[in-house]
CSV table of C-alpha atoms and ligand atoms in Angstrom, one decimal:
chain,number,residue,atom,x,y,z
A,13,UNK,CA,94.4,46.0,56.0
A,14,UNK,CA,96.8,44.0,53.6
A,15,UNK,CA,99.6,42.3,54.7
A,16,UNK,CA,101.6,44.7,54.0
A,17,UNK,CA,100.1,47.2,55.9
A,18,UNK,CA,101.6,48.0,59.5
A,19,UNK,CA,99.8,49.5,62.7
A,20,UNK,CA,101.6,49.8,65.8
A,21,UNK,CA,100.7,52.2,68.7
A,22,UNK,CA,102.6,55.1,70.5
A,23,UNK,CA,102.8,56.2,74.5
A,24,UNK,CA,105.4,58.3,75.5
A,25,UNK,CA,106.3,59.6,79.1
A,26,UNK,CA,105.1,57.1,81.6
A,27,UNK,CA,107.2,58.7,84.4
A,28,UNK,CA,107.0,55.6,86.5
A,29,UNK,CA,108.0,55.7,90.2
A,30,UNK,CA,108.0,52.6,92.7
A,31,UNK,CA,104.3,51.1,92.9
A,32,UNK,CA,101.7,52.9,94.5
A,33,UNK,CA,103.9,56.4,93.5
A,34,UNK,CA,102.0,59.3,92.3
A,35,UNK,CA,103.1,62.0,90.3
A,36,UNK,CA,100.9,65.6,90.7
A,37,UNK,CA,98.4,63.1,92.1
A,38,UNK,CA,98.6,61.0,89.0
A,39,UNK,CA,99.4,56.7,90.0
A,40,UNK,CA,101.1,56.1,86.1
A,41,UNK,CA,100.3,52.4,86.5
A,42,UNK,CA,96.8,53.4,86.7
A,43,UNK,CA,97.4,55.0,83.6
A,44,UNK,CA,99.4,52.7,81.9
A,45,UNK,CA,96.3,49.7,83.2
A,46,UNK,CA,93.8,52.2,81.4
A,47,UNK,CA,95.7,52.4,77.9
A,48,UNK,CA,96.5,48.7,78.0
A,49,UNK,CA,93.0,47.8,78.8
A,50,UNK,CA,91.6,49.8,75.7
A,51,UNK,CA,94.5,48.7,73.5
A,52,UNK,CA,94.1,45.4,74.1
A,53,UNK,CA,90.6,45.4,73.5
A,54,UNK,CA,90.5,47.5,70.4
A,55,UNK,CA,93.8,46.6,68.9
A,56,UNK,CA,94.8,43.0,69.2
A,57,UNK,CA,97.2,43.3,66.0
A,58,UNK,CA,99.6,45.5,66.4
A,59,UNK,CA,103.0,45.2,65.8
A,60,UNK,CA,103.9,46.9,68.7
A,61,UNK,CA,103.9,49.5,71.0
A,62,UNK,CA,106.7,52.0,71.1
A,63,UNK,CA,107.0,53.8,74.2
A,64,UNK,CA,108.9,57.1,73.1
A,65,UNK,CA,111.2,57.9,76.9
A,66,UNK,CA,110.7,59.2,79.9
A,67,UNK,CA,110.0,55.7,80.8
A,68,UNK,CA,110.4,56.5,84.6
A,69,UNK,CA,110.4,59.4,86.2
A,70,UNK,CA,113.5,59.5,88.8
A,71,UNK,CA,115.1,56.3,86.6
A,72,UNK,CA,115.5,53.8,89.6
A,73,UNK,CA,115.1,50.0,89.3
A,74,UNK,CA,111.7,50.1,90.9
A,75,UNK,CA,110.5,52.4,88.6
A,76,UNK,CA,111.1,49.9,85.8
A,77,UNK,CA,110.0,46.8,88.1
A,78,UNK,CA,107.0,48.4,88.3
A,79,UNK,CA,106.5,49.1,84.5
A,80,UNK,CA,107.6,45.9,83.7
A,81,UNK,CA,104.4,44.2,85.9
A,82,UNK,CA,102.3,46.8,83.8
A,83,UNK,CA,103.9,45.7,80.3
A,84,UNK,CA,103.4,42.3,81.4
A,85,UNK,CA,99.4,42.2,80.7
A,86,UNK,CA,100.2,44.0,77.2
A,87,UNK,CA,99.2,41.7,74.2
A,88,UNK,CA,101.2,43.9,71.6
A,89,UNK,CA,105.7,43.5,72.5
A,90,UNK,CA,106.8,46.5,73.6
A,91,UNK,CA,109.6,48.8,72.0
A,92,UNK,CA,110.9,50.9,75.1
A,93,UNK,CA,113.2,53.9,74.4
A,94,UNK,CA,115.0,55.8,76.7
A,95,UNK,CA,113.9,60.0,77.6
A,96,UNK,CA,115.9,63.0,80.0
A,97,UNK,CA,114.5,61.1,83.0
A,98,UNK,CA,115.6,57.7,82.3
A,99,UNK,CA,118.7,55.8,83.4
A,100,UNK,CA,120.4,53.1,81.5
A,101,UNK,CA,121.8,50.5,84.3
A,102,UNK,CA,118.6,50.4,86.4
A,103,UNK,CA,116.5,50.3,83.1
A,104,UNK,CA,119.0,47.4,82.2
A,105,UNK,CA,118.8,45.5,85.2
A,106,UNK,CA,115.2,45.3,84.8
A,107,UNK,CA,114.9,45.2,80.8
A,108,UNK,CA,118.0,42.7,79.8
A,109,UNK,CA,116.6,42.1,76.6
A,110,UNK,CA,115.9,45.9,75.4
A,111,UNK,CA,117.2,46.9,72.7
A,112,UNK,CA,121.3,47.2,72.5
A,113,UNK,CA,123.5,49.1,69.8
A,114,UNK,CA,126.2,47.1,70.6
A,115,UNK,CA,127.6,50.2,72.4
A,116,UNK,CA,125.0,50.4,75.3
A,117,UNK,CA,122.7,52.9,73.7
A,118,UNK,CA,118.8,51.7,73.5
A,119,UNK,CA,118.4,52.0,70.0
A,120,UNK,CA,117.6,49.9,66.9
A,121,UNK,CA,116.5,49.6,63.3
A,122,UNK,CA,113.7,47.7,62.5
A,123,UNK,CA,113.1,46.6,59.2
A,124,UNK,CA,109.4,45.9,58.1
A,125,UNK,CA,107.4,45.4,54.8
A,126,UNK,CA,105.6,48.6,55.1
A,127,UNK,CA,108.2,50.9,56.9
A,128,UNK,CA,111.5,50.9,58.7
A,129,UNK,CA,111.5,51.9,62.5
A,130,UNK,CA,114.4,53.4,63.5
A,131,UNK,CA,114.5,54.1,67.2
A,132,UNK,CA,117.6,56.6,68.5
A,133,UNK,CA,118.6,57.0,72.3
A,134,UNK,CA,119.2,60.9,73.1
A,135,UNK,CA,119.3,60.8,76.6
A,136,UNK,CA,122.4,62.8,77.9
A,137,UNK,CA,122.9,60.8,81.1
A,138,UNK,CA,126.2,62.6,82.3
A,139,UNK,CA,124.3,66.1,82.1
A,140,UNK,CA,122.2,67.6,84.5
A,141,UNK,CA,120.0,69.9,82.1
A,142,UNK,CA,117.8,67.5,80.5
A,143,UNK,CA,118.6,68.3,76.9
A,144,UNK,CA,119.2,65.8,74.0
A,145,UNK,CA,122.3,64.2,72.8
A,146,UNK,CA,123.7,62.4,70.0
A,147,UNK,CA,127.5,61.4,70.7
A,148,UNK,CA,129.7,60.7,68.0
A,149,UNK,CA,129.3,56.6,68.5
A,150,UNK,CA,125.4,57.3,68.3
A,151,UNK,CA,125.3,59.6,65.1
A,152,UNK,CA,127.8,56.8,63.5
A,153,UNK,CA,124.8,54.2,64.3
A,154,UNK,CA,122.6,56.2,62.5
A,155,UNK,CA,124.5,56.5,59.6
A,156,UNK,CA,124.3,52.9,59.7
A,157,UNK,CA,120.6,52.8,60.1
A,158,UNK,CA,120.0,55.1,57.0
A,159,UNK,CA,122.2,53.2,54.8
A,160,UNK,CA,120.2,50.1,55.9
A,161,UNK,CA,117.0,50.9,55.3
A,162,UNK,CA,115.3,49.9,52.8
A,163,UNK,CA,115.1,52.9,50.2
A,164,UNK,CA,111.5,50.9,48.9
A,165,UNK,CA,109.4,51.8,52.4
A,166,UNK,CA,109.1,54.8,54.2
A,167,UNK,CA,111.4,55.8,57.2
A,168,UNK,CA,110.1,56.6,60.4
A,169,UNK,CA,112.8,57.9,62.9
A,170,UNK,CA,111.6,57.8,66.9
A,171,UNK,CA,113.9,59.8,69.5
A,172,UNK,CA,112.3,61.3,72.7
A,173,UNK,CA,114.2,65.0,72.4
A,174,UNK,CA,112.9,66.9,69.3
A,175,UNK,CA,115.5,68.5,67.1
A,176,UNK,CA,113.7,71.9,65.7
A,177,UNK,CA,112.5,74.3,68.0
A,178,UNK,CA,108.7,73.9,68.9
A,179,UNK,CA,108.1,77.6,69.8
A,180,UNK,CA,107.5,76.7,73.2
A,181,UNK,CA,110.2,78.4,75.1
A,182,UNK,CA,110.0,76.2,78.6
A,183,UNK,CA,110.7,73.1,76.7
A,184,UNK,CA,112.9,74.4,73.7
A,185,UNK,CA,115.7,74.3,76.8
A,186,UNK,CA,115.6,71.2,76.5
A,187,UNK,CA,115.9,70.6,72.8
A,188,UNK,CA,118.1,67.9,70.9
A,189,UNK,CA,121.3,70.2,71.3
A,190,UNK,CA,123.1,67.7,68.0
A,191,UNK,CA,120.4,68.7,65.7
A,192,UNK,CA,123.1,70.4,63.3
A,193,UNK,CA,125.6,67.3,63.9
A,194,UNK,CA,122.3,64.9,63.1
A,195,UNK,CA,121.7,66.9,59.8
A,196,UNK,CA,125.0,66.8,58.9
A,197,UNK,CA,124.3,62.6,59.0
A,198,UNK,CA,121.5,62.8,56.5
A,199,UNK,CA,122.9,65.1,54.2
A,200,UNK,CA,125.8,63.0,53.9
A,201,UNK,CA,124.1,59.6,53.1
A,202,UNK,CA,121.6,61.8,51.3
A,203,UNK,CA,118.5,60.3,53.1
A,204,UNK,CA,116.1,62.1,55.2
A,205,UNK,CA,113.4,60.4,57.6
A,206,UNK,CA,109.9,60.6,56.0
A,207,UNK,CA,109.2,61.5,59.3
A,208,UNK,CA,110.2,61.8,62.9
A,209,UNK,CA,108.5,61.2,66.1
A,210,UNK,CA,109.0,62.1,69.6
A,211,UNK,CA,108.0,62.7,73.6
A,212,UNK,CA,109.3,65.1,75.7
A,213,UNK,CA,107.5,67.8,75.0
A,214,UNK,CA,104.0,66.7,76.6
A,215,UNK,CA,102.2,68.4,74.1
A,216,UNK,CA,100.2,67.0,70.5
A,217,UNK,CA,102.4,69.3,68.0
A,218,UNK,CA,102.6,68.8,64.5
A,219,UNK,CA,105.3,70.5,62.1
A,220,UNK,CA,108.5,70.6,59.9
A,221,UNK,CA,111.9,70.5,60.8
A,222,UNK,CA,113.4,71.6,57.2
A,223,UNK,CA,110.8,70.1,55.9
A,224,UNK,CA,110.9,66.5,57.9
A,225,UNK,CA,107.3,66.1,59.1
A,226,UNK,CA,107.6,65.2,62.9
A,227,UNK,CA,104.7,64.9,65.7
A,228,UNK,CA,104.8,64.9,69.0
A,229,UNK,CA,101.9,63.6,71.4
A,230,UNK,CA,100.4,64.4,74.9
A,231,UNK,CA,102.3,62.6,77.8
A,232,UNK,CA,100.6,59.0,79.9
A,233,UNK,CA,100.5,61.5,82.5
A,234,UNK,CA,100.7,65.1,83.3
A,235,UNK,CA,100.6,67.6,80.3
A,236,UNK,CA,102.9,71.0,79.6
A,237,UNK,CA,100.6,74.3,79.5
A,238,UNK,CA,99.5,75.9,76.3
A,239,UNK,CA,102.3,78.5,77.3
A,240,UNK,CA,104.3,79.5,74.6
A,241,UNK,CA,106.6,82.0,76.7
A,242,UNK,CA,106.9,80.9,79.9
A,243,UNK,CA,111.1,80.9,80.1
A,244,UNK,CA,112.0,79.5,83.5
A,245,UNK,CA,109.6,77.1,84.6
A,246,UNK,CA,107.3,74.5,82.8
A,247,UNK,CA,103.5,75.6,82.9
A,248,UNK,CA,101.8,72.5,83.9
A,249,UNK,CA,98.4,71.0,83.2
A,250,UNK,CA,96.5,67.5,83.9
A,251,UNK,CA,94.8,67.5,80.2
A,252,UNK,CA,93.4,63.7,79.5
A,253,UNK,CA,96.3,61.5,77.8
A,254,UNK,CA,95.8,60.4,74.7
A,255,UNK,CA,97.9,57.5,72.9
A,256,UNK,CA,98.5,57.1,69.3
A,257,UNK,CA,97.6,54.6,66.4
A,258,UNK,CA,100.1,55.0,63.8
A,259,UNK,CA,98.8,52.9,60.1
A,260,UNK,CA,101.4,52.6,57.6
A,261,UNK,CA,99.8,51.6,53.9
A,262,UNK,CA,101.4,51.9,50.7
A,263,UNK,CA,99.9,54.9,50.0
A,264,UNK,CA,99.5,56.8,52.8
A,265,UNK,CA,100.7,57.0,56.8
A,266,UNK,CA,98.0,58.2,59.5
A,267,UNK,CA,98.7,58.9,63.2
A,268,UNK,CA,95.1,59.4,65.0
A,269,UNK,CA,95.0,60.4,68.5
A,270,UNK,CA,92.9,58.7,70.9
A,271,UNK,CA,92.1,60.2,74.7
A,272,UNK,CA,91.5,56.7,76.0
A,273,UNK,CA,90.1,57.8,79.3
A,274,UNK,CA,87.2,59.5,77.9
A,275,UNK,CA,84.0,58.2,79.7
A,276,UNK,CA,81.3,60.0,77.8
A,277,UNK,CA,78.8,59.4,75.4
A,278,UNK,CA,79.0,57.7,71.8
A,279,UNK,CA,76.0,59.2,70.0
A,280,UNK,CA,75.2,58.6,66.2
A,281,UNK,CA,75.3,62.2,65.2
A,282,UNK,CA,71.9,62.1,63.0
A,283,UNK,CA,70.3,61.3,66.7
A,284,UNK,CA,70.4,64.4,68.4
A,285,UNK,CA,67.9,63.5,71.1
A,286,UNK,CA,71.0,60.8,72.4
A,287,UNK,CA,72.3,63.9,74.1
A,288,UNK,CA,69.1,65.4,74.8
A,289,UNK,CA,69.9,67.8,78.0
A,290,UNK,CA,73.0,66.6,78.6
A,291,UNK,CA,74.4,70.3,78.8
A,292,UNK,CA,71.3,72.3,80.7
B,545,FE2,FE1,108.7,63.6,80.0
């Protein structure tokens, strides 16, 4: 890649508990020890790794003590942004240094030679219901952001909550309830993210929201059901996680998915025999 070019990677909804906490039998440290293994290995570059919310799973300081100790063997810096089941003062006490908007909200603009990152915080921590939120101080920050950014490099906006209905009913609940209030922000400074990225949803989804690209990935732990009308609870499944690599080039921006617990073979496909019986 040129020297322009950026690569960073994505994981989104740790749900972390205290160590030694499991979550539908899953231990997220495990998890998170498994990614980090293969992303160190394979990708000892990046810029970062953005962790898209949902960091913990109840949002107590352990939770966060215990990510921390998994972050801490991560060759990449972390970006750590905030989902429905995170809470800011624990996280705080345990992240100091996170990102700040001078108003308490985790969220920032980051400004490099390929693209601009903007990370947004939509967690709604005086509601109950889990939905998104973007307050009046938080859409005036991204305002901010838009006008900053560099109108030379693509824009690529991160919040955990999506904005446009996925067409899964179970988690469109649970949707970014300021979506109109957000696209009333870029309509106004006339700039719309080249596309948008978020968690939450547990599921790899690709679409538009009025014609913003935006992509969504499989959760570090459990997964939501191929279950498109299931209204009142959230189908579960334990499909293998996958993280992403995100490459930003001049030309072209690629997000490949990689399910980095896979333990099978890697066969050159002209060598059938490599596989020889492997399904009788
Ligand atoms: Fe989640």
């Amino acid at each position: 890649m040129s020297g322009h070019d950026l690569a960073f990677a994505i994981l989104t909804d740790a749900h972390f508990g205290p160590p030694g906490h499991t979550l539908y039998g899953i231990d997220p440290r495990v998890r998170l020890d498994a990614a980090i293994d293969v992303i160190n290995r394979d990708h000892p570059d990046l810029a970062f790794v953005l962790f898209a919310g949902d960091l913990a799973d109840l949002g107590e300081a352990e939770a966060y003590e215990n990510l921390a100790g998994g972050l801490a063997r991560l060759k990449a810096p972390a970006i750590l942004m905030l989902g429905n089941h995170d809470r800011r003062g624990p996280f705080r006490t345990v992240f100091p240094d996170a990102d700040d908007d001078g108003n308490g909200f985790v969220q920032a603009l980051r400004i490099f030679p390929a693209a601009s990152i903007l990370t947004l915080d939509t967690l709604d921590e005086d509601g109950q219901t889990h939905v998104g939120t973007l307050c009046v101080k938080r859409l005036e920050f991204l305002e901010r952001a838009l006008r900053e950014a560099p109108e030379d490099r693509p824009l690529l906006l991160f919040q955990h909550h999506h904005s446009g209905k996925v067409g899964v009913r179970s988690m469109d609940r649970y949707i970014m309830r300021d979506a109109e209030a957000q696209w009333a922000v870029f309509e106004r400074v006339g700039r719309r993210p080249d596309a948008m990225f978020h968690g939450h949803v547990h599921r790899p989804i690709f679409g538009l929201w009025r014609g913003v690209p935006y992509y969504i990935q499989r959760s570090l732990m459990h997964q939501v059901g191929f279950d498109f009308e299931a209204p009142d609870q959230i189908p579960g499944t334990l499909e293998a996680p996958d993280y992403a690599l995100v490459r930003v080039s001049p030309e072209a921006l690629t997000v490949h998915h990689r399910s980095f617990l896979y333990d099978g073979p890697h066969f050159w496909l002209h060598d059938e025999t490599a596989v020889e019986g492997r399904f009788e």
